[in-house]
């Protein structure tokens, strides 16, 4: 064991024998560092101190970069290239400052008047330097768009595209086409300021009234077609794939559903994808004694994985849009394999291939084309939303629609679960706010899915809590106007399920007023109003409307309950609105039909649509209507249909664990009581006394449960 050292004095550094004179003499001018000229240093400084917008020194880097470029432009005898780089850099930085909102903030006085500097910088570019000419032209179009000079900005882009020569680099040609698509499809000004980047899809509209016009949509489709033709001509196959995905994105965003199927087929063919429609019912799980080496189903072994970041981003976007389309049209067997492929890709870590949302397309000549796609954090949470929307079945203890919605909401709250928010250095605070807004909308959509499935399953306590959270969330993120129509529709569905017809009708009318004519919410609200009138509430509501109601402020107000909905117009509107609304249209047309044969045909079509989309909630209603038609003519068919319907009604609200029902009925009480009364009539006519007695007791319990629901609905209206 070593002895402790009592000498606490520190050791002196050892002197090294080194001849400084010899080393000094050995340093010749050829081996010393060269002095960087001040103009080159100043014009290069912004690239050295650049930071992404979520960095703590982002604002400081903008200030230093602007000061450096201003000092560079104040120097004399600048070369044309340095001067043009400085003016172009000043314009880029200025537009980044504008997009971040600093020029309109009182806390950033250094950004005041930056718009004038940007305008001056764009007019100072040297037209003789052709590489900078195209770059400045793109910036000018972007600046004009920010100034709300939309027509002038589009004219500038058209002139730029028509001025290209065969010798121009391909990346700038495609960047101009992508900028044109963004100008035609984006109602808001662009936020990215890099010349060789472009968004895969347009920024989602802030409000329904700000959507692009049909003329703009067709103009954007024409630009993508020109871009695809140019790419095929020069054998730029990845650029052609990008143009096809862009076309699909535009069609989906514009609700041009008849053209979407062909667009999906083209993109999937280009990516080498092919899917077999899933069969229903699914194959059973292997028993415990079966061989563990049994081959896996084809759906789990034949999926294509992608290692190229660009192709990976394209296939993720394509699968999301294709699942949304097939869910909309009601073909669940087509959506299911694509959704499974999407899950397999996400489980394999495909989002790690483009962590900041940027993908590159290498080109034979010139720099690569850089694409700013949807951020991986958005795609991660969007997968939960699209999965919840695609799983329409609400029957069972753990319906997948509810599971995906709850897991998506849990992922929104967990730290470290979504991918980190990595952004390129040329991004702005506007890009950060856009990502946050999209995430807020996805969370609100997940709440809507959870709310809808809770109402379907008669889980009214959870539905009321989710509805309150949805309203609070949309108000906190200032997106309530975007969801006001849907929230009103959810209020109407909740009141309708609780038997409060007056409040349901009022909420349906509010949903119609806050939605565009022909929109999904608008048509769904019309369907609710017609169903209330069809159910025989019109006389009751008309009597209620004659008496004035008093609001919280004590003022007298009249509740207008006249639906003012033309059934013929509504049935015509339902055509082409997706599988759900199309099925509802056939149901109502069967109810209004005066011929029994036509009514049965409409119900048969509606049942086929509901079964194709695996919507057992709607399927239970259709089966009940079919059973009522065969009540007097085909008793055996009526009994089998009622039994299936009763199973579905009981499954719409099964508790998670056995014994959690607290001894009461768990399911759709309205439908279960209707079925029970029909069973009771059949048992009485058949002389089955034991079954009649048992059914009478069950119906009495259901009537008590229904009275409790109505009391809950009236109490909720009074509160």
XYZ file of C-alpha atoms in Angstrom:
719
model
C 0.000 0.000 0.000
C 1.446 3.350 -1.045
C 2.225 5.977 1.553
C 0.337 9.273 1.450
C 2.185 12.161 -0.105
C 2.601 15.006 2.358
C 3.982 17.368 -0.263
C 0.860 19.263 -1.403
C 2.765 21.545 -3.777
C 1.731 21.022 -7.374
C 4.192 19.600 -9.829
C 5.835 22.070 -12.164
C 5.383 21.622 -15.879
C 8.429 20.137 -17.530
C 10.244 22.474 -19.876
C 10.534 21.084 -23.356
C 13.680 21.764 -25.330
C 12.357 23.364 -28.450
C 14.098 25.849 -30.669
C 11.481 28.511 -31.338
C 13.733 30.314 -33.739
C 14.127 27.200 -35.856
C 10.361 26.638 -35.914
C 9.760 30.240 -36.822
C 12.203 30.103 -39.650
C 10.652 26.887 -40.947
C 7.226 28.535 -41.393
C 7.303 29.783 -44.931
C 4.509 31.753 -46.632
C 3.618 28.660 -48.645
C 2.758 26.655 -45.488
C 0.865 29.433 -43.651
C -2.912 29.895 -43.890
C -4.144 32.254 -46.543
C -6.077 35.329 -45.559
C -9.724 35.187 -46.575
C -10.826 38.385 -48.334
C -13.414 40.318 -46.306
C -16.159 40.102 -49.002
C -15.814 36.306 -49.201
C -15.843 35.967 -45.411
C -18.891 38.189 -44.983
C -20.902 36.509 -47.748
C -20.037 33.037 -46.377
C -20.753 33.839 -42.731
C -24.559 33.180 -42.886
C -23.906 29.580 -43.881
C -21.473 29.107 -41.000
C -23.748 30.396 -38.235
C -27.061 29.046 -39.556
C -29.285 27.194 -37.061
C -32.720 25.545 -37.316
C -35.669 27.543 -35.943
C -35.982 25.393 -32.797
C -32.387 26.214 -31.792
C -31.840 28.689 -28.974
C -29.467 30.791 -31.091
C -31.736 30.924 -34.136
C -32.676 34.597 -33.737
C -29.068 35.572 -33.015
C -27.868 33.751 -36.134
C -30.378 35.699 -38.252
C -29.174 39.008 -36.820
C -25.493 38.165 -37.378
C -26.173 36.960 -40.926
C -28.101 40.115 -41.851
C -25.380 42.359 -40.428
C -22.700 40.434 -42.315
C -24.494 40.739 -45.656
C -25.241 44.413 -45.113
C -21.576 45.114 -44.375
C -20.569 43.096 -47.423
C -22.797 45.193 -49.669
C -21.279 48.364 -48.236
C -17.809 47.375 -49.454
C -16.485 48.813 -52.682
C -15.203 47.043 -55.788
C -17.262 43.890 -55.282
C -17.186 41.300 -58.034
C -20.536 40.661 -59.773
C -20.689 37.139 -58.344
C -20.056 38.249 -54.735
C -22.515 41.120 -55.039
C -25.215 38.876 -56.486
C -24.621 36.254 -53.766
C -24.950 38.951 -51.120
C -28.196 40.365 -52.549
C -29.638 36.864 -52.988
C -28.638 35.867 -49.462
C -30.163 39.064 -48.083
C -33.425 38.293 -49.888
C -33.463 34.714 -48.548
C -32.745 35.770 -44.985
C -35.274 38.573 -45.178
C -38.004 36.212 -46.344
C -37.053 33.815 -43.568
C -37.466 36.655 -41.083
C -40.835 37.548 -42.609
C -42.044 33.936 -42.538
C -41.049 33.701 -38.869
C -43.206 36.731 -38.034
C -40.361 38.836 -36.649
C -41.093 41.812 -38.907
C -44.553 42.223 -37.358
C -43.463 41.733 -33.746
C -42.733 44.612 -31.393
C -40.196 42.476 -29.549
C -37.887 42.310 -32.585
C -37.150 45.855 -33.616
C -34.130 44.690 -35.617
C -36.540 43.132 -38.155
C -38.507 46.325 -38.852
C -38.454 47.351 -42.494
C -37.059 44.042 -43.705
C -39.732 43.907 -46.428
C -38.211 46.970 -48.108
C -34.764 45.377 -48.010
C -36.081 42.181 -49.563
C -37.785 44.091 -52.368
C -34.597 46.044 -53.038
C -32.440 42.911 -52.941
C -34.631 41.104 -55.478
C -34.346 44.034 -57.879
C -30.541 44.189 -57.557
C -29.791 40.734 -58.943
C -27.519 40.636 -61.990
C -29.506 39.229 -64.923
C -26.241 38.448 -66.696
C -25.463 35.681 -64.191
C -27.907 32.989 -65.335
C -27.648 30.628 -62.284
C -28.723 33.478 -60.010
C -31.422 34.647 -62.441
C -33.572 31.533 -61.941
C -32.960 31.571 -58.215
C -34.022 35.202 -57.904
C -37.083 34.588 -60.089
C -38.280 31.883 -57.672
C -37.740 34.220 -54.739
C -39.632 37.008 -56.503
C -42.632 34.725 -57.074
C -42.531 33.656 -53.439
C -42.329 37.271 -52.266
C -45.251 38.262 -54.513
C -47.295 35.413 -53.076
C -46.532 36.635 -49.571
C -47.726 40.099 -50.638
C -51.032 38.472 -51.733
C -50.264 39.241 -55.387
C -51.366 35.780 -56.388
C -51.970 36.396 -60.088
C -48.676 38.225 -60.470
C -46.801 35.432 -58.686
C -48.331 32.805 -60.979
C -47.457 34.892 -64.018
C -43.861 35.106 -62.816
C -43.661 31.329 -62.421
C -45.166 30.725 -65.861
C -42.675 33.109 -67.440
C -39.832 31.381 -65.628
C -40.893 27.918 -66.792
C -41.246 29.082 -70.381
C -37.769 30.719 -70.330
C -35.797 27.564 -69.518
C -33.147 26.374 -71.967
C -31.928 22.798 -72.496
C -28.651 23.749 -70.829
C -30.256 24.839 -67.563
C -29.708 22.491 -64.604
C -32.597 20.051 -64.093
C -33.043 20.808 -60.397
C -34.031 24.432 -61.042
C -36.484 23.343 -63.771
C -38.258 20.927 -61.459
C -38.125 23.407 -58.581
C -40.028 25.900 -60.726
C -42.690 23.292 -61.521
C -43.046 22.406 -57.849
C -43.281 26.084 -56.929
C -46.061 26.469 -59.500
C -47.969 23.538 -57.972
C -47.630 25.108 -54.534
C -48.889 28.474 -55.794
C -51.959 26.864 -57.368
C -52.857 24.664 -54.414
C -51.741 26.660 -51.350
C -54.042 29.445 -50.178
C -51.323 30.622 -47.798
C -47.890 31.992 -48.578
C -45.003 29.581 -48.766
C -42.689 29.282 -45.811
C -39.616 27.482 -47.120
C -37.010 29.716 -48.701
C -34.576 27.214 -50.151
C -34.537 27.385 -53.955
C -34.135 23.650 -54.519
C -36.812 22.482 -52.107
C -40.527 22.079 -52.482
C -43.406 20.568 -50.524
C -44.804 17.209 -51.584
C -48.315 18.459 -50.964
C -50.042 21.769 -50.429
C -50.423 23.293 -47.020
C -53.841 22.336 -45.622
C -56.336 25.185 -45.859
C -56.955 27.238 -42.770
C -60.686 27.308 -43.405
C -63.099 25.751 -45.899
C -63.544 29.066 -47.686
C -59.810 29.275 -48.465
C -59.704 26.126 -50.591
C -58.416 26.337 -54.126
C -60.905 26.853 -56.915
C -61.540 24.134 -59.529
C -59.615 26.203 -62.078
C -56.572 26.270 -59.797
C -56.836 22.522 -59.189
C -56.878 21.780 -62.907
C -53.960 24.179 -63.435
C -51.960 22.355 -60.753
C -52.779 18.995 -62.369
C -51.620 20.379 -65.715
C -48.297 21.448 -64.178
C -47.741 18.005 -62.668
C -48.491 16.418 -66.045
C -45.926 18.684 -67.737
C -43.422 17.851 -65.023
C -44.007 14.117 -65.461
C -43.659 14.347 -69.244
C -40.412 16.296 -68.911
C -39.072 13.726 -66.440
C -39.942 10.762 -68.688
C -38.363 12.520 -71.655
C -35.054 12.922 -69.806
C -35.337 9.538 -68.023
C -35.618 11.037 -64.554
C -37.789 8.234 -63.206
C -37.802 9.332 -59.580
C -38.978 12.798 -60.584
C -41.750 11.169 -62.609
C -42.731 9.170 -59.510
C -42.803 12.406 -57.515
C -45.129 13.976 -60.085
C -47.481 10.989 -59.867
C -47.609 11.167 -56.063
C -48.241 14.914 -56.315
C -51.139 14.283 -58.681
C -52.615 11.761 -56.238
C -52.205 14.244 -53.381
C -53.998 16.986 -55.321
C -56.891 14.698 -56.272
C -57.401 13.514 -52.688
C -57.225 17.036 -51.263
C -59.731 18.280 -53.851
C -62.157 15.351 -53.170
C -61.975 14.325 -56.837
C -62.691 10.723 -55.867
C -63.610 9.329 -59.330
C -60.018 9.961 -60.534
C -58.242 8.751 -57.395
C -58.433 5.003 -58.087
C -56.542 5.296 -61.380
C -53.949 7.575 -59.785
C -53.365 5.067 -56.974
C -52.943 2.274 -59.497
C -50.309 4.261 -61.415
C -48.289 5.108 -58.317
C -48.432 1.561 -56.951
C -47.290 0.207 -60.308
C -44.367 2.643 -60.358
C -43.390 1.563 -56.829
C -43.785 -2.128 -57.633
C -46.659 -2.628 -55.200
C -49.542 -5.050 -55.616
C -52.134 -6.182 -53.103
C -54.685 -8.950 -52.897
C -58.018 -7.952 -51.307
C -58.289 -9.374 -47.809
C -60.855 -12.102 -47.242
C -63.585 -11.966 -44.613
C -63.815 -13.700 -42.192
C -60.129 -13.989 -41.320
C -58.419 -17.322 -40.844
C -58.431 -18.703 -37.324
C -55.306 -18.657 -35.184
C -53.386 -21.959 -35.091
C -54.146 -24.168 -32.131
C -51.642 -24.965 -29.414
C -50.859 -28.340 -30.954
C -50.177 -27.024 -34.434
C -46.696 -26.826 -35.828
C -44.711 -23.706 -35.024
C -42.948 -23.925 -38.378
C -46.149 -23.374 -40.315
C -45.759 -20.762 -43.067
C -46.952 -17.272 -42.274
C -49.816 -15.730 -44.188
C -48.927 -14.043 -47.435
C -49.905 -10.651 -46.032
C -47.049 -10.921 -43.487
C -44.295 -12.205 -45.798
C -44.735 -10.516 -49.174
C -44.453 -6.850 -48.193
C -41.791 -4.827 -49.988
C -39.399 -2.837 -47.815
C -37.583 0.259 -49.024
C -34.099 1.476 -48.154
C -33.921 4.546 -50.383
C -35.187 7.590 -48.391
C -37.044 9.073 -51.369
C -38.864 5.860 -52.251
C -39.632 5.248 -48.580
C -41.215 8.684 -48.237
C -43.236 8.190 -51.418
C -44.582 4.788 -50.398
C -45.609 6.022 -46.917
C -47.524 8.961 -48.415
C -49.093 6.714 -51.047
C -50.278 4.151 -48.500
C -51.778 6.815 -46.255
C -53.756 8.311 -49.143
C -54.810 4.936 -50.551
C -56.090 3.724 -47.161
C -58.028 6.977 -46.782
C -59.537 6.563 -50.261
C -60.609 2.925 -49.889
C -62.041 3.683 -46.446
C -64.008 6.576 -47.943
C -65.518 4.492 -50.745
C -66.246 1.650 -48.311
C -64.009 -1.161 -49.616
C -62.428 -2.472 -46.446
C -60.889 -5.490 -48.147
C -58.744 -3.135 -50.272
C -57.788 -0.860 -47.392
C -56.790 -3.665 -45.019
C -53.660 -5.013 -46.828
C -52.392 -1.496 -47.488
C -52.860 -0.554 -43.847
C -51.007 -3.694 -42.779
C -48.153 -2.790 -45.137
C -48.055 0.711 -43.661
C -47.785 -0.736 -40.147
C -44.997 -3.072 -41.266
C -43.045 -0.170 -42.753
C -43.417 1.960 -39.633
C -42.407 -0.946 -37.398
C -39.251 -1.396 -39.486
C -38.189 2.201 -38.784
C -38.857 3.642 -42.220
C -39.289 7.130 -40.768
C -35.659 7.099 -39.649
C -34.607 7.267 -43.298
C -35.731 10.908 -43.503
C -35.667 12.195 -39.891
C -35.997 15.872 -40.857
C -38.485 15.312 -43.681
C -35.942 15.976 -46.441
C -35.302 13.532 -49.283
C -33.028 13.947 -52.282
C -33.395 12.960 -55.902
C -29.986 12.644 -57.580
C -29.870 14.059 -61.091
C -27.364 13.341 -63.882
C -26.196 16.950 -64.015
C -26.199 19.669 -61.414
C -27.204 19.542 -57.757
C -29.840 17.068 -56.531
C -33.486 17.997 -56.175
C -34.322 18.293 -52.467
C -37.915 17.590 -51.447
C -39.429 18.726 -48.170
C -41.978 16.037 -47.400
C -44.348 15.683 -44.470
C -42.436 15.619 -41.199
C -41.967 12.115 -39.696
C -43.573 13.229 -36.439
C -46.750 14.056 -38.357
C -46.661 10.765 -40.263
C -46.170 8.826 -37.018
C -49.326 10.212 -35.405
C -51.187 10.235 -38.712
C -50.770 6.453 -38.859
C -52.845 6.133 -35.665
C -55.544 8.385 -37.104
C -55.749 6.632 -40.456
C -55.824 3.242 -38.687
C -58.673 4.329 -36.430
C -60.638 5.706 -39.364
C -60.086 2.579 -41.461
C -61.375 0.208 -38.774
C -65.127 0.859 -38.960
C -66.322 -2.028 -36.779
C -67.388 -0.847 -33.309
C -68.582 -4.250 -32.057
C -66.658 -6.207 -29.432
C -64.796 -5.716 -26.185
C -61.793 -4.005 -27.778
C -62.769 -2.584 -31.178
C -59.707 -1.582 -33.154
C -61.182 1.770 -34.008
C -61.241 2.705 -30.341
C -57.873 1.081 -29.603
C -56.038 3.020 -32.318
C -57.679 6.283 -31.278
C -56.753 5.819 -27.628
C -53.194 4.748 -28.435
C -52.793 7.733 -30.747
C -53.943 10.115 -28.034
C -51.578 8.432 -25.582
C -48.697 8.832 -28.056
C -49.455 12.547 -28.302
C -48.900 12.923 -24.565
C -45.898 10.641 -24.081
C -42.490 12.257 -24.239
C -40.036 10.661 -26.616
C -42.619 8.495 -28.364
C -43.059 10.539 -31.567
C -39.911 11.179 -33.645
C -37.951 14.282 -32.606
C -38.661 17.565 -34.336
C -35.591 17.845 -36.559
C -35.734 20.651 -39.106
C -33.362 21.866 -41.843
C -31.357 25.014 -41.217
C -33.331 27.049 -43.763
C -36.640 26.400 -42.002
C -38.523 29.168 -40.256
C -40.633 29.538 -37.165
C -43.598 29.373 -39.536
C -42.582 25.798 -40.351
C -42.456 24.957 -36.642
C -45.899 26.463 -36.105
C -47.232 24.562 -39.112
C -46.009 21.250 -37.656
C -47.550 22.093 -34.283
C -50.853 23.053 -35.920
C -50.982 19.824 -37.896
C -50.253 17.815 -34.762
C -53.013 19.703 -32.937
C -55.455 18.901 -35.748
C -54.485 15.234 -35.744
C -55.074 15.091 -31.992
C -58.481 16.723 -32.464
C -59.300 14.200 -35.204
C -58.325 11.351 -32.885
C -60.666 12.780 -30.255
C -63.436 12.893 -32.857
C -62.861 9.230 -33.698
C -62.916 8.260 -30.028
C -66.038 10.353 -29.491
C -67.835 8.788 -32.448
C -67.089 5.211 -31.442
C -68.096 5.972 -27.830
C -71.509 7.205 -29.020
C -71.905 4.129 -31.219
C -71.171 1.883 -28.245
C -73.516 3.829 -25.908
C -70.580 4.773 -23.675
C -72.089 8.155 -22.949
C -69.961 9.112 -19.928
C -66.790 8.665 -21.934
C -68.389 10.442 -24.894
C -69.304 13.491 -22.808
C -65.807 13.674 -21.300
C -64.151 13.358 -24.706
C -66.436 16.021 -26.153
C -65.484 18.441 -23.377
C -61.783 17.711 -23.927
C -62.204 18.213 -27.674
C -63.759 21.651 -27.205
C -61.035 22.682 -24.753
C -58.260 21.413 -27.059
C -59.564 23.188 -30.150
C -59.958 26.445 -28.248
C -56.461 26.237 -26.746
C -54.899 25.826 -30.193
C -57.263 28.328 -31.873
C -58.643 25.732 -34.290
C -62.212 25.679 -32.996
C -63.635 27.276 -36.198
C -62.198 24.349 -38.175
C -63.994 21.811 -35.961
C -67.138 23.741 -35.012
C -69.318 21.922 -37.560
C -68.037 18.488 -36.527
C -68.394 19.304 -32.837
C -72.005 20.373 -33.445
C -72.614 17.132 -35.325
C -71.197 15.120 -32.417
C -73.465 17.042 -30.038
C -76.401 16.156 -32.291
C -75.480 12.462 -32.431
C -75.073 12.333 -28.656
C -78.448 14.003 -28.062
C -80.037 11.768 -30.710
C -78.682 8.639 -29.004
C -79.978 9.854 -25.627
C -83.454 10.426 -27.043
C -83.373 14.232 -26.792
C -84.879 14.965 -30.196
C -85.282 18.727 -29.713
C -81.627 19.304 -28.883
C -80.540 16.872 -31.582
C -82.449 18.785 -34.246
C -81.080 22.104 -33.045
C -77.498 20.790 -33.149
C -78.051 19.318 -36.611
C -79.116 22.737 -37.858
C -76.071 24.381 -36.274
C -73.827 21.817 -37.981
C -75.428 22.638 -41.322
C -74.923 26.359 -40.817
C -71.234 25.943 -39.969
C -70.392 23.609 -42.846
C -70.210 24.055 -46.593
C -73.088 22.846 -48.718
C -72.292 19.411 -50.062
C -69.619 18.770 -47.424
C -69.642 15.450 -45.549
C -70.707 17.090 -42.275
C -73.414 19.076 -44.070
C -74.880 15.955 -45.689
C -74.626 13.970 -42.445
C -76.526 16.708 -40.601
C -79.220 16.620 -43.298
C -79.500 12.859 -42.818
C -80.012 13.369 -39.083
C -82.774 15.918 -39.646
C -84.576 13.675 -42.118
C -84.286 10.693 -39.782
C -85.814 12.702 -36.938
C -88.694 13.778 -39.136
C -89.088 10.233 -40.406
C -89.211 8.840 -36.869
C -92.378 10.794 -36.149
C -90.923 13.683 -34.149
C -92.139 16.381 -36.492
C -95.468 16.932 -34.765
C -93.916 16.944 -31.320
C -91.163 19.364 -32.345
C -93.599 21.632 -34.130
C -95.564 21.953 -30.905
C -92.376 22.721 -28.993
C -91.387 25.404 -31.505
C -94.586 27.348 -30.903
C -93.547 27.995 -27.328
C -90.638 30.360 -26.852
C -87.577 29.279 -24.941
C -85.533 31.361 -22.538
C -81.757 31.363 -22.723
C -79.301 31.950 -19.910
C -79.404 35.722 -20.316
C -83.170 35.822 -19.872
C -83.874 36.903 -23.451
C -86.707 35.337 -25.387
C -85.683 33.399 -28.463
C -87.480 31.177 -30.949
C -86.161 27.734 -31.840
C -86.688 27.066 -35.521
C -87.135 23.370 -36.091
C -88.342 23.249 -39.686
C -85.751 21.087 -41.405
C -86.050 22.751 -44.836
C -84.336 19.686 -46.295
C -85.550 18.335 -49.595
C -85.460 14.560 -49.489
C -85.018 14.307 -53.249
C -82.082 16.728 -53.182
C -80.550 14.906 -50.244
C -80.770 11.500 -51.919
C -79.132 12.963 -55.008
C -76.364 14.479 -52.889
C -75.550 11.165 -51.206
C -74.421 9.677 -54.492
C -70.635 9.689 -54.656
C -70.143 10.860 -51.042
C -68.570 7.620 -49.905
C -69.801 4.257 -48.743
C -71.389 5.453 -45.490
C -73.460 8.296 -46.916
C -74.324 6.255 -49.978
C -75.680 3.496 -47.735
C -77.636 6.034 -45.664
C -79.113 7.422 -48.851
C -80.354 3.974 -49.856
C -81.789 3.398 -46.362
C -83.803 6.615 -46.451
C -84.868 5.978 -50.029
C -86.155 2.568 -48.936
C -88.089 4.208 -46.110
C -89.714 6.716 -48.466
C -90.380 4.184 -51.219
C -94.016 3.250 -51.769
C -93.169 -0.070 -53.454
C -92.028 -2.962 -51.299
C -89.820 -4.453 -54.018
C -87.875 -1.213 -54.535
C -87.519 -0.783 -50.788
C -86.017 -4.272 -50.488
C -83.605 -3.536 -53.357
C -82.393 -0.348 -51.688
C -81.924 -2.148 -48.371
C -80.022 -4.913 -50.121
C -77.652 -2.362 -51.672
C -77.249 -0.596 -48.329
C -76.479 -3.898 -46.588
C -73.858 -4.696 -49.212
C -72.210 -1.283 -48.720
C -72.213 -1.610 -44.926
C -70.808 -5.135 -45.068
C -68.123 -4.064 -47.553
C -66.974 -1.302 -45.204
C -67.329 -3.573 -42.114
C -69.588 -1.010 -40.448
C -71.560 -3.246 -38.101
C -73.183 -0.252 -36.408
C -74.936 0.677 -39.648
C -75.376 -2.965 -40.581
C -77.444 -3.583 -37.420
C -79.881 -0.833 -38.425
C -80.241 -2.227 -41.934
C -80.861 -5.746 -40.642
C -83.576 -4.413 -38.348
C -85.329 -2.762 -41.286
C -85.021 -5.934 -43.365
C -86.480 -8.013 -40.526
C -89.478 -5.699 -40.270
C -90.247 -6.248 -43.959
C -90.231 -10.032 -43.589
C -92.157 -10.036 -40.297
C -95.440 -11.147 -41.861
C -94.233 -12.914 -45.027
C -91.151 -14.967 -44.107
C -91.090 -15.686 -40.389
C -88.001 -17.923 -40.421
C -85.951 -15.344 -42.334
C -87.195 -12.665 -39.971
C -86.117 -14.682 -36.915
C -82.594 -15.317 -38.215
C -82.207 -11.670 -39.137
C -83.442 -10.537 -35.724
C -81.010 -12.887 -33.981
C -78.067 -11.462 -35.931
C -79.271 -7.963 -35.246
C -79.626 -8.712 -31.532
C -76.045 -9.959 -31.360
C -74.792 -6.777 -33.013
C -76.871 -4.581 -30.703
C -75.468 -6.361 -27.649
C -71.915 -6.098 -29.000
C -72.184 -2.328 -29.368
C -71.082 -1.634 -25.824
C -69.586 -4.826 -24.446
C -67.408 -3.976 -21.405
C -63.665 -4.571 -21.575
C -63.777 -7.334 -18.951
C -66.516 -9.759 -18.105
C -68.597 -8.671 -15.151
C -68.027 -4.931 -15.735
C -71.594 -4.350 -16.902
C -72.860 -3.827 -13.320
C -75.792 -6.160 -14.014
C -77.387 -3.846 -16.583
C -77.681 -4.020 -20.345
C -74.504 -3.105 -22.230
C -75.231 -2.161 -25.807
C -77.645 -0.212 -27.963
C -80.752 0.026 -25.777
C -83.023 1.531 -28.450
C -82.304 -1.200 -30.956
C -82.329 -3.980 -28.365
C -85.788 -2.925 -27.120
C -87.136 -2.745 -30.672
C -85.817 -6.245 -31.365
C -87.182 -7.524 -28.058
C -90.674 -6.289 -28.843
C -90.640 -8.016 -32.224
C -89.426 -11.237 -30.624
C -92.219 -10.926 -28.053
C -94.858 -10.648 -30.802
C -93.429 -13.682 -32.564
C -93.403 -15.748 -29.358
C -96.994 -14.763 -28.581
C -98.174 -15.697 -32.054
C -96.310 -19.011 -31.833
C -97.754 -19.819 -28.411
C -94.352 -20.095 -26.714
C -95.297 -19.160 -23.151
C -91.886 -19.642 -21.514
C -90.119 -17.591 -24.158
C -92.871 -14.976 -23.940
C -92.419 -14.612 -20.184
C -88.640 -14.390 -20.402
C -88.790 -11.880 -23.220
C -91.312 -9.756 -21.284
C -88.930 -9.573 -18.319
C -86.029 -8.627 -20.578
C -88.083 -5.949 -22.290
C -89.067 -4.473 -18.950
C -85.408 -4.089 -18.022
C -84.690 -2.509 -21.406
C -87.551 -0.052 -20.936
C -86.091 0.988 -17.589
C -82.683 1.461 -19.221
C -84.277 3.514 -21.990
C -86.103 5.751 -19.496
C -82.806 6.301 -17.680
C -81.179 7.323 -20.968
C -83.930 9.804 -21.736
C -83.696 11.279 -18.249
C -79.943 11.637 -18.763
C -80.503 13.414 -22.058
C -83.018 15.857 -20.575
C -80.751 16.501 -17.582
C -77.858 17.243 -19.909
C -79.968 19.749 -21.856
C -81.092 21.559 -18.689
C -77.519 21.757 -17.383
